Amino acid sequence: MASSVAGARAEFTTQSVSTNEPVVSVDWLHANLKEPDLKVLDASWYMPDEQRNPIQEYQVAHIPGALFFDVDGISDRTTKLPHMLPSEEAFAAAVSALGIENKNDLVVYDGKGIFSAARVWWMFRVFGHDRVWVLDGGLPRWRASGYDVESSASGDAILKASAASEAIEKVYKGQAVGPTTFQTKFQPQLIWTIDQVRKNVEERTHEHIDARSKARFDGTALEPRKGIRSGHVPGSKCVPFPQLLDSSETLLPADKLKNRFDEAGISLESPIVTSCGTGVTACILALGLHRLGKPEVAVYDGSWTEWGAQSDTPIDTSS
């Protein structure tokens, strides 16, 4: 490790980071923060019962220069399911409103460590943008390392976040939006629909891994959302997402990650689809599998909130 900041900057360059590795360290980000083509996104999002407001927390403290990416706002407006993937046109309009271009390297973080940032990492990859990384350990790790944060009660980033939501609204209403600076290239292999999951229950072509807690998977705990049955998709296996993180909310090294999947009886030779409650923590499983050399993991976007709400989907309880 270089002893001086100048030496560190020479050692860390954005081009030297491999897209084979899904995360970057806070030290790397600190050294590269002023790179002109690097953009940092605060993608904090919380479960409703946590009663935390990500936009307010962003205004109080965020990594200098970070934009706010609204997980609930940049979503499909044609479904009642929460924060589903928007259309290509809607996503392009939203991220263009944030000032993001295809030439940008993106680092995404959240206020927990590794949580909702993984969802936004996956979203960009679904739309063909591979130069995106999650900040390992997120804002807590950044602050624990003594790096500066900034606050903004109002300002450019809040206006851009509002503009991104407005752009999505316009696209879904068929109205014209501003110029697009970001071109999408949809990667259908990275996202699954309910029909693909139904087919997989019968054909078992893919290993299906569920990121929810063992109690929810087994059906012994009630679902947090009303009107949703308890249990799991037949044939799926449970790897609760916290098992992929260490005590400081950073991604485990490859050997420990592999052990977690081995212990759950998952063959990494097979193609894999992941799911969770609403398609957020399934992306943490995809992040971990990416570190293990599996970049083509699909995420079932509707996840349990969709599957468990249907009257005709098969459900198993206990494992």
Short mmCIF file of C-alpha atoms in Angstrom, two decimals:
data_model
loop_
_atom_site.label_atom_id
_atom_site.label_comp_id
_atom_site.label_asym_id
_atom_site.label_seq_id
_atom_site.Cartn_x
_atom_site.Cartn_y
_atom_site.Cartn_z
CA MET A 1 0.00 0.00 0.00
CA ALA A 2 1.48 3.35 -1.00
CA SER A 3 2.28 5.60 1.93
CA SER A 4 1.29 8.92 0.39
CA VAL A 5 -2.01 10.02 -1.11
CA ALA A 6 -0.22 10.81 -4.37
CA GLY A 7 1.28 7.34 -4.39
CA ALA A 8 -2.10 5.80 -3.62
CA ARG A 9 -3.65 7.70 -6.53
CA ALA A 10 -1.01 6.31 -8.85
CA GLU A 11 -1.71 2.83 -7.55
CA PHE A 12 -5.50 3.08 -7.73
CA THR A 13 -6.96 3.96 -11.11
CA THR A 14 -10.49 3.28 -12.23
CA GLN A 15 -9.31 1.40 -15.30
CA SER A 16 -7.35 -1.01 -13.09
CA VAL A 17 -10.51 -2.25 -11.37
CA SER A 18 -11.84 -5.44 -12.88
CA THR A 19 -15.52 -5.97 -13.54
CA ASN A 20 -14.86 -9.57 -12.42
CA GLU A 21 -14.81 -8.17 -8.88
CA PRO A 22 -18.20 -6.73 -7.82
CA VAL A 23 -17.05 -4.51 -4.94
CA VAL A 24 -14.46 -1.81 -4.27
CA SER A 25 -13.00 -0.80 -0.91
CA VAL A 26 -13.53 2.54 0.82
CA ASP A 27 -9.79 3.17 0.45
CA TRP A 28 -10.03 2.68 -3.30
CA LEU A 29 -13.02 5.02 -3.54
CA HIS A 30 -11.34 7.66 -1.39
CA ALA A 31 -8.30 7.60 -3.68
CA ASN A 32 -10.42 7.80 -6.84
CA LEU A 33 -13.20 10.14 -5.70
CA LYS A 34 -12.02 13.03 -7.90
CA GLU A 35 -11.74 10.96 -11.09
CA PRO A 36 -13.77 12.85 -13.72
CA ASP A 37 -15.67 9.85 -15.10
CA LEU A 38 -16.46 8.32 -11.71
CA LYS A 39 -19.92 8.84 -10.25
CA VAL A 40 -20.99 7.72 -6.78
CA LEU A 41 -24.59 6.80 -6.03
CA ASP A 42 -26.26 6.69 -2.61
CA ALA A 43 -28.84 3.93 -3.13
CA SER A 44 -29.96 3.61 0.48
CA TRP A 45 -33.35 1.97 0.98
CA TYR A 46 -34.90 0.42 4.07
CA MET A 47 -37.64 -2.02 4.95
CA PRO A 48 -40.88 -0.21 5.91
CA ASP A 49 -40.68 -1.45 9.52
CA GLU A 50 -37.25 0.17 9.99
CA GLN A 51 -38.82 3.63 9.81
CA ARG A 52 -35.73 5.17 8.25
CA ASN A 53 -35.94 7.82 5.54
CA PRO A 54 -33.09 7.42 3.03
CA ILE A 55 -33.46 10.83 1.38
CA GLN A 56 -33.38 12.59 4.76
CA GLU A 57 -30.33 10.58 5.79
CA TYR A 58 -28.68 11.45 2.47
CA GLN A 59 -29.26 15.15 3.15
CA VAL A 60 -27.66 14.85 6.59
CA ALA A 61 -24.58 12.89 5.48
CA HIS A 62 -23.35 11.38 2.23
CA ILE A 63 -20.08 10.66 0.48
CA PRO A 64 -18.87 13.92 -1.13
CA GLY A 65 -20.32 14.38 -4.61
CA ALA A 66 -22.66 11.38 -4.37
CA LEU A 67 -25.97 11.43 -6.23
CA PHE A 68 -29.12 10.00 -4.64
CA PHE A 69 -30.61 7.00 -6.47
CA ASP A 70 -34.22 6.42 -5.40
CA VAL A 71 -34.83 2.65 -5.42
CA ASP A 72 -38.60 3.08 -5.04
CA GLY A 73 -38.79 5.98 -7.51
CA ILE A 74 -36.76 4.46 -10.35
CA SER A 75 -39.17 1.59 -10.84
CA ASP A 76 -41.96 0.12 -12.95
CA ARG A 77 -45.11 2.27 -12.59
CA THR A 78 -47.38 -0.35 -14.20
CA THR A 79 -47.35 -2.83 -11.29
CA LYS A 80 -48.40 -2.78 -7.66
CA LEU A 81 -45.33 -4.83 -6.73
CA PRO A 82 -42.70 -2.69 -4.98
CA HIS A 83 -39.68 -1.25 -6.85
CA MET A 84 -39.80 -3.59 -9.85
CA LEU A 85 -37.36 -3.05 -12.71
CA PRO A 86 -38.52 -0.20 -14.98
CA SER A 87 -38.59 -0.42 -18.77
CA GLU A 88 -35.43 0.33 -20.75
CA GLU A 89 -36.82 3.69 -21.84
CA ALA A 90 -37.81 4.64 -18.30
CA PHE A 91 -34.45 3.63 -16.82
CA ALA A 92 -32.55 5.53 -19.52
CA ALA A 93 -34.66 8.63 -18.89
CA ALA A 94 -34.17 8.43 -15.12
CA VAL A 95 -30.41 7.92 -15.06
CA SER A 96 -29.99 10.55 -17.77
CA ALA A 97 -31.84 12.97 -15.47
CA LEU A 98 -29.28 12.08 -12.80
CA GLY A 99 -26.53 13.08 -15.24
CA ILE A 100 -25.18 9.56 -15.74
CA GLU A 101 -23.59 8.60 -19.07
CA ASN A 102 -22.40 5.28 -20.48
CA LYS A 103 -18.78 6.41 -20.11
CA ASN A 104 -19.15 6.67 -16.32
CA ASP A 105 -17.68 4.26 -13.81
CA LEU A 106 -20.26 3.87 -11.04
CA VAL A 107 -19.79 3.06 -7.37
CA VAL A 108 -23.02 2.40 -5.46
CA TYR A 109 -23.34 2.42 -1.67
CA ASP A 110 -26.02 2.35 1.00
CA GLY A 111 -26.44 3.25 4.66
CA LYS A 112 -26.34 -0.31 6.01
CA GLY A 113 -23.14 -1.73 4.52
CA ILE A 114 -24.22 -3.99 1.69
CA PHE A 115 -27.98 -4.01 1.25
CA SER A 116 -29.92 -2.03 -1.37
CA ALA A 117 -26.71 -1.01 -3.20
CA ALA A 118 -26.55 -4.55 -4.59
CA ARG A 119 -29.99 -4.04 -6.17
CA VAL A 120 -28.81 -0.94 -8.05
CA TRP A 121 -25.59 -2.70 -9.09
CA TRP A 122 -27.80 -5.43 -10.59
CA MET A 123 -30.15 -2.89 -12.26
CA PHE A 124 -27.30 -1.24 -14.15
CA ARG A 125 -25.96 -4.64 -15.22
CA VAL A 126 -29.42 -5.71 -16.46
CA PHE A 127 -29.35 -2.62 -18.68
CA GLY A 128 -25.90 -3.44 -20.06
CA HIS A 129 -23.67 -1.23 -17.89
CA ASP A 130 -20.93 -3.46 -16.45
CA ARG A 131 -18.61 -0.79 -15.05
CA VAL A 132 -20.47 -0.64 -11.75
CA TRP A 133 -19.32 -1.69 -8.28
CA VAL A 134 -20.76 -1.80 -4.77
CA LEU A 135 -18.85 0.01 -2.04
CA ASP A 136 -17.79 -2.76 0.32
CA GLY A 137 -19.14 -1.93 3.78
CA GLY A 138 -21.03 1.10 2.49
CA LEU A 139 -21.38 4.39 4.30
CA PRO A 140 -20.75 2.84 7.77
CA ARG A 141 -17.34 1.54 6.61
CA TRP A 142 -16.55 4.88 4.93
CA ARG A 143 -17.28 6.79 8.14
CA ALA A 144 -15.49 4.26 10.35
CA SER A 145 -12.40 4.79 8.19
CA GLY A 146 -12.46 8.49 9.07
CA TYR A 147 -13.34 9.74 5.60
CA ASP A 148 -15.32 12.94 5.17
CA VAL A 149 -19.04 13.15 4.51
CA GLU A 150 -21.00 16.17 3.34
CA SER A 151 -24.52 17.39 3.99
CA SER A 152 -27.00 19.25 1.81
CA ALA A 153 -30.40 20.37 2.98
CA SER A 154 -31.30 21.10 -0.62
CA GLY A 155 -29.30 21.22 -3.78
CA ASP A 156 -28.41 19.71 -7.06
CA ALA A 157 -28.61 16.03 -6.10
CA ILE A 158 -32.10 16.36 -4.60
CA LEU A 159 -33.31 18.17 -7.71
CA LYS A 160 -31.79 15.46 -9.88
CA ALA A 161 -33.45 12.71 -7.83
CA SER A 162 -36.81 14.47 -8.29
CA ALA A 163 -36.12 14.91 -12.00
CA ALA A 164 -35.38 11.19 -12.33
CA SER A 165 -38.75 10.26 -10.80
CA GLU A 166 -40.52 12.84 -12.97
CA ALA A 167 -38.81 11.45 -16.09
CA ILE A 168 -40.08 7.95 -15.27
CA GLU A 169 -43.61 9.27 -14.76
CA LYS A 170 -43.48 10.96 -18.17
CA VAL A 171 -42.26 7.83 -19.94
CA TYR A 172 -45.08 5.73 -18.47
CA LYS A 173 -47.60 8.43 -19.43
CA GLY A 174 -46.25 8.55 -22.98
CA GLN A 175 -44.97 12.11 -22.60
CA ALA A 176 -41.71 13.48 -24.02
CA VAL A 177 -38.64 13.55 -21.76
CA GLY A 178 -35.37 15.46 -21.95
CA PRO A 179 -32.30 14.33 -23.86
CA THR A 180 -31.02 10.85 -23.08
CA THR A 181 -27.34 10.58 -22.13
CA PHE A 182 -27.50 6.89 -21.23
CA GLN A 183 -28.16 4.11 -23.73
CA THR A 184 -29.43 0.78 -22.40
CA LYS A 185 -28.59 -2.69 -23.69
CA PHE A 186 -31.02 -5.08 -22.02
CA GLN A 187 -29.59 -8.36 -20.70
CA PRO A 188 -32.64 -10.66 -20.42
CA GLN A 189 -30.63 -13.53 -18.90
CA LEU A 190 -30.19 -11.52 -15.67
CA ILE A 191 -33.91 -11.17 -14.81
CA TRP A 192 -36.62 -13.79 -14.39
CA THR A 193 -40.39 -13.57 -14.46
CA ILE A 194 -42.91 -15.62 -12.52
CA ASP A 195 -43.48 -17.80 -15.59
CA GLN A 196 -39.80 -18.72 -15.74
CA VAL A 197 -39.87 -19.67 -12.05
CA ARG A 198 -43.01 -21.80 -12.61
CA LYS A 199 -41.26 -23.59 -15.46
CA ASN A 200 -38.16 -24.15 -13.32
CA VAL A 201 -40.26 -25.79 -10.58
CA GLU A 202 -41.13 -28.45 -13.16
CA GLU A 203 -37.86 -28.68 -15.11
CA ARG A 204 -35.25 -27.77 -12.45
CA THR A 205 -32.80 -26.39 -15.02
CA HIS A 206 -31.55 -23.79 -12.52
CA GLU A 207 -30.60 -23.91 -8.86
CA HIS A 208 -33.02 -21.53 -7.11
CA ILE A 209 -31.59 -19.78 -4.03
CA ASP A 210 -33.78 -17.78 -1.63
CA ALA A 211 -32.12 -14.95 0.37
CA ARG A 212 -34.86 -14.66 3.02
CA SER A 213 -34.45 -15.85 6.61
CA LYS A 214 -34.72 -19.57 7.33
CA ALA A 215 -37.91 -18.96 9.35
CA ARG A 216 -39.63 -17.23 6.43
CA PHE A 217 -38.32 -19.89 4.02
CA ASP A 218 -39.62 -22.70 6.25
CA GLY A 219 -42.97 -20.97 6.67
CA THR A 220 -42.65 -20.73 10.45
CA ALA A 221 -42.53 -16.92 10.39
CA LEU A 222 -45.22 -14.69 8.94
CA GLU A 223 -44.37 -12.57 5.92
CA PRO A 224 -43.91 -8.85 6.69
CA ARG A 225 -46.39 -7.88 3.98
CA LYS A 226 -50.09 -8.67 4.44
CA GLY A 227 -51.92 -11.14 2.24
CA ILE A 228 -48.84 -13.17 1.36
CA ARG A 229 -48.58 -16.87 2.14
CA SER A 230 -45.59 -18.31 4.00
CA GLY A 231 -43.13 -20.85 2.68
CA HIS A 232 -40.89 -21.17 -0.36
CA VAL A 233 -40.81 -22.09 -4.05
CA PRO A 234 -40.62 -25.92 -4.36
CA GLY A 235 -37.06 -27.04 -5.04
CA SER A 236 -35.45 -23.80 -3.86
CA LYS A 237 -32.71 -23.66 -1.22
CA CYS A 238 -32.14 -21.10 1.50
CA VAL A 239 -29.00 -18.97 1.89
CA PRO A 240 -30.03 -15.98 4.05
CA PHE A 241 -28.20 -12.95 2.67
CA PRO A 242 -26.43 -12.01 5.98
CA GLN A 243 -24.45 -15.26 5.66
CA LEU A 244 -22.54 -13.68 2.76
CA LEU A 245 -21.37 -10.72 4.86
CA ASP A 246 -18.95 -10.38 7.74
CA SER A 247 -19.61 -8.49 10.97
CA SER A 248 -18.68 -5.17 9.34
CA GLU A 249 -21.17 -5.74 6.48
CA THR A 250 -18.46 -6.39 3.89
CA LEU A 251 -18.62 -9.24 1.37
CA LEU A 252 -16.89 -12.42 2.51
CA PRO A 253 -13.78 -13.58 0.64
CA ALA A 254 -14.32 -16.12 -2.12
CA ASP A 255 -13.34 -19.20 -0.11
CA LYS A 256 -15.82 -18.40 2.67
CA LEU A 257 -18.55 -17.55 0.17
CA LYS A 258 -18.04 -20.89 -1.54
CA ASN A 259 -18.37 -22.64 1.82
CA ARG A 260 -21.73 -20.94 2.42
CA PHE A 261 -23.13 -22.23 -0.87
CA ASP A 262 -21.56 -25.67 -0.40
CA GLU A 263 -23.17 -25.95 3.05
CA ALA A 264 -26.57 -25.22 1.48
CA GLY A 265 -26.05 -28.02 -1.06
CA ILE A 266 -25.83 -25.67 -4.04
CA SER A 267 -23.86 -26.70 -7.11
CA LEU A 268 -21.98 -23.74 -8.53
CA GLU A 269 -21.65 -25.67 -11.77
CA SER A 270 -25.38 -25.21 -12.39
CA PRO A 271 -27.04 -22.04 -13.68
CA ILE A 272 -28.58 -20.10 -10.78
CA VAL A 273 -31.60 -17.88 -10.13
CA THR A 274 -32.00 -15.96 -6.86
CA SER A 275 -35.03 -14.52 -5.08
CA CYS A 276 -35.96 -12.90 -1.76
CA GLY A 277 -38.91 -10.83 -0.53
CA THR A 278 -39.06 -7.99 -3.09
CA GLY A 279 -35.97 -8.46 -5.26
CA VAL A 280 -33.50 -6.47 -3.14
CA THR A 281 -31.49 -8.98 -1.09
CA ALA A 282 -31.58 -11.54 -3.92
CA CYS A 283 -29.10 -9.17 -5.54
CA ILE A 284 -26.70 -9.65 -2.60
CA LEU A 285 -26.64 -13.36 -3.47
CA ALA A 286 -25.92 -12.39 -7.10
CA LEU A 287 -23.11 -10.12 -5.85
CA GLY A 288 -21.52 -12.96 -3.89
CA LEU A 289 -21.88 -15.39 -6.79
CA HIS A 290 -20.28 -12.80 -9.10
CA ARG A 291 -17.21 -12.85 -6.83
CA LEU A 292 -17.17 -16.64 -7.32
CA GLY A 293 -16.99 -16.23 -11.10
CA LYS A 294 -20.71 -16.50 -11.87
CA PRO A 295 -21.70 -13.17 -13.48
CA GLU A 296 -24.78 -14.54 -15.27
CA VAL A 297 -26.95 -15.18 -12.20
CA ALA A 298 -30.62 -14.28 -12.77
CA VAL A 299 -32.76 -12.48 -10.19
CA TYR A 300 -36.48 -13.23 -9.93
CA ASP A 301 -37.69 -9.64 -9.76
CA GLY A 302 -41.17 -10.23 -8.29
CA SER A 303 -39.72 -12.62 -5.70
CA TRP A 304 -41.84 -13.82 -2.77
CA THR A 305 -44.11 -10.78 -2.73
CA GLU A 306 -45.36 -11.85 -6.15
CA TRP A 307 -45.15 -15.65 -5.73
CA GLY A 308 -46.71 -15.77 -2.26
CA ALA A 309 -49.61 -13.50 -3.23
CA GLN A 310 -50.81 -15.79 -6.04
CA SER A 311 -53.51 -18.33 -5.29
CA ASP A 312 -52.21 -20.91 -7.77
CA THR A 313 -48.44 -20.95 -7.20
CA PRO A 314 -47.07 -24.08 -5.54
CA ILE A 315 -45.55 -23.55 -2.08
CA ASP A 316 -43.54 -25.80 0.21
CA THR A 317 -43.02 -25.32 3.93
CA SER A 318 -40.09 -26.49 6.07
CA SER A 319 -37.01 -27.56 4.12
#
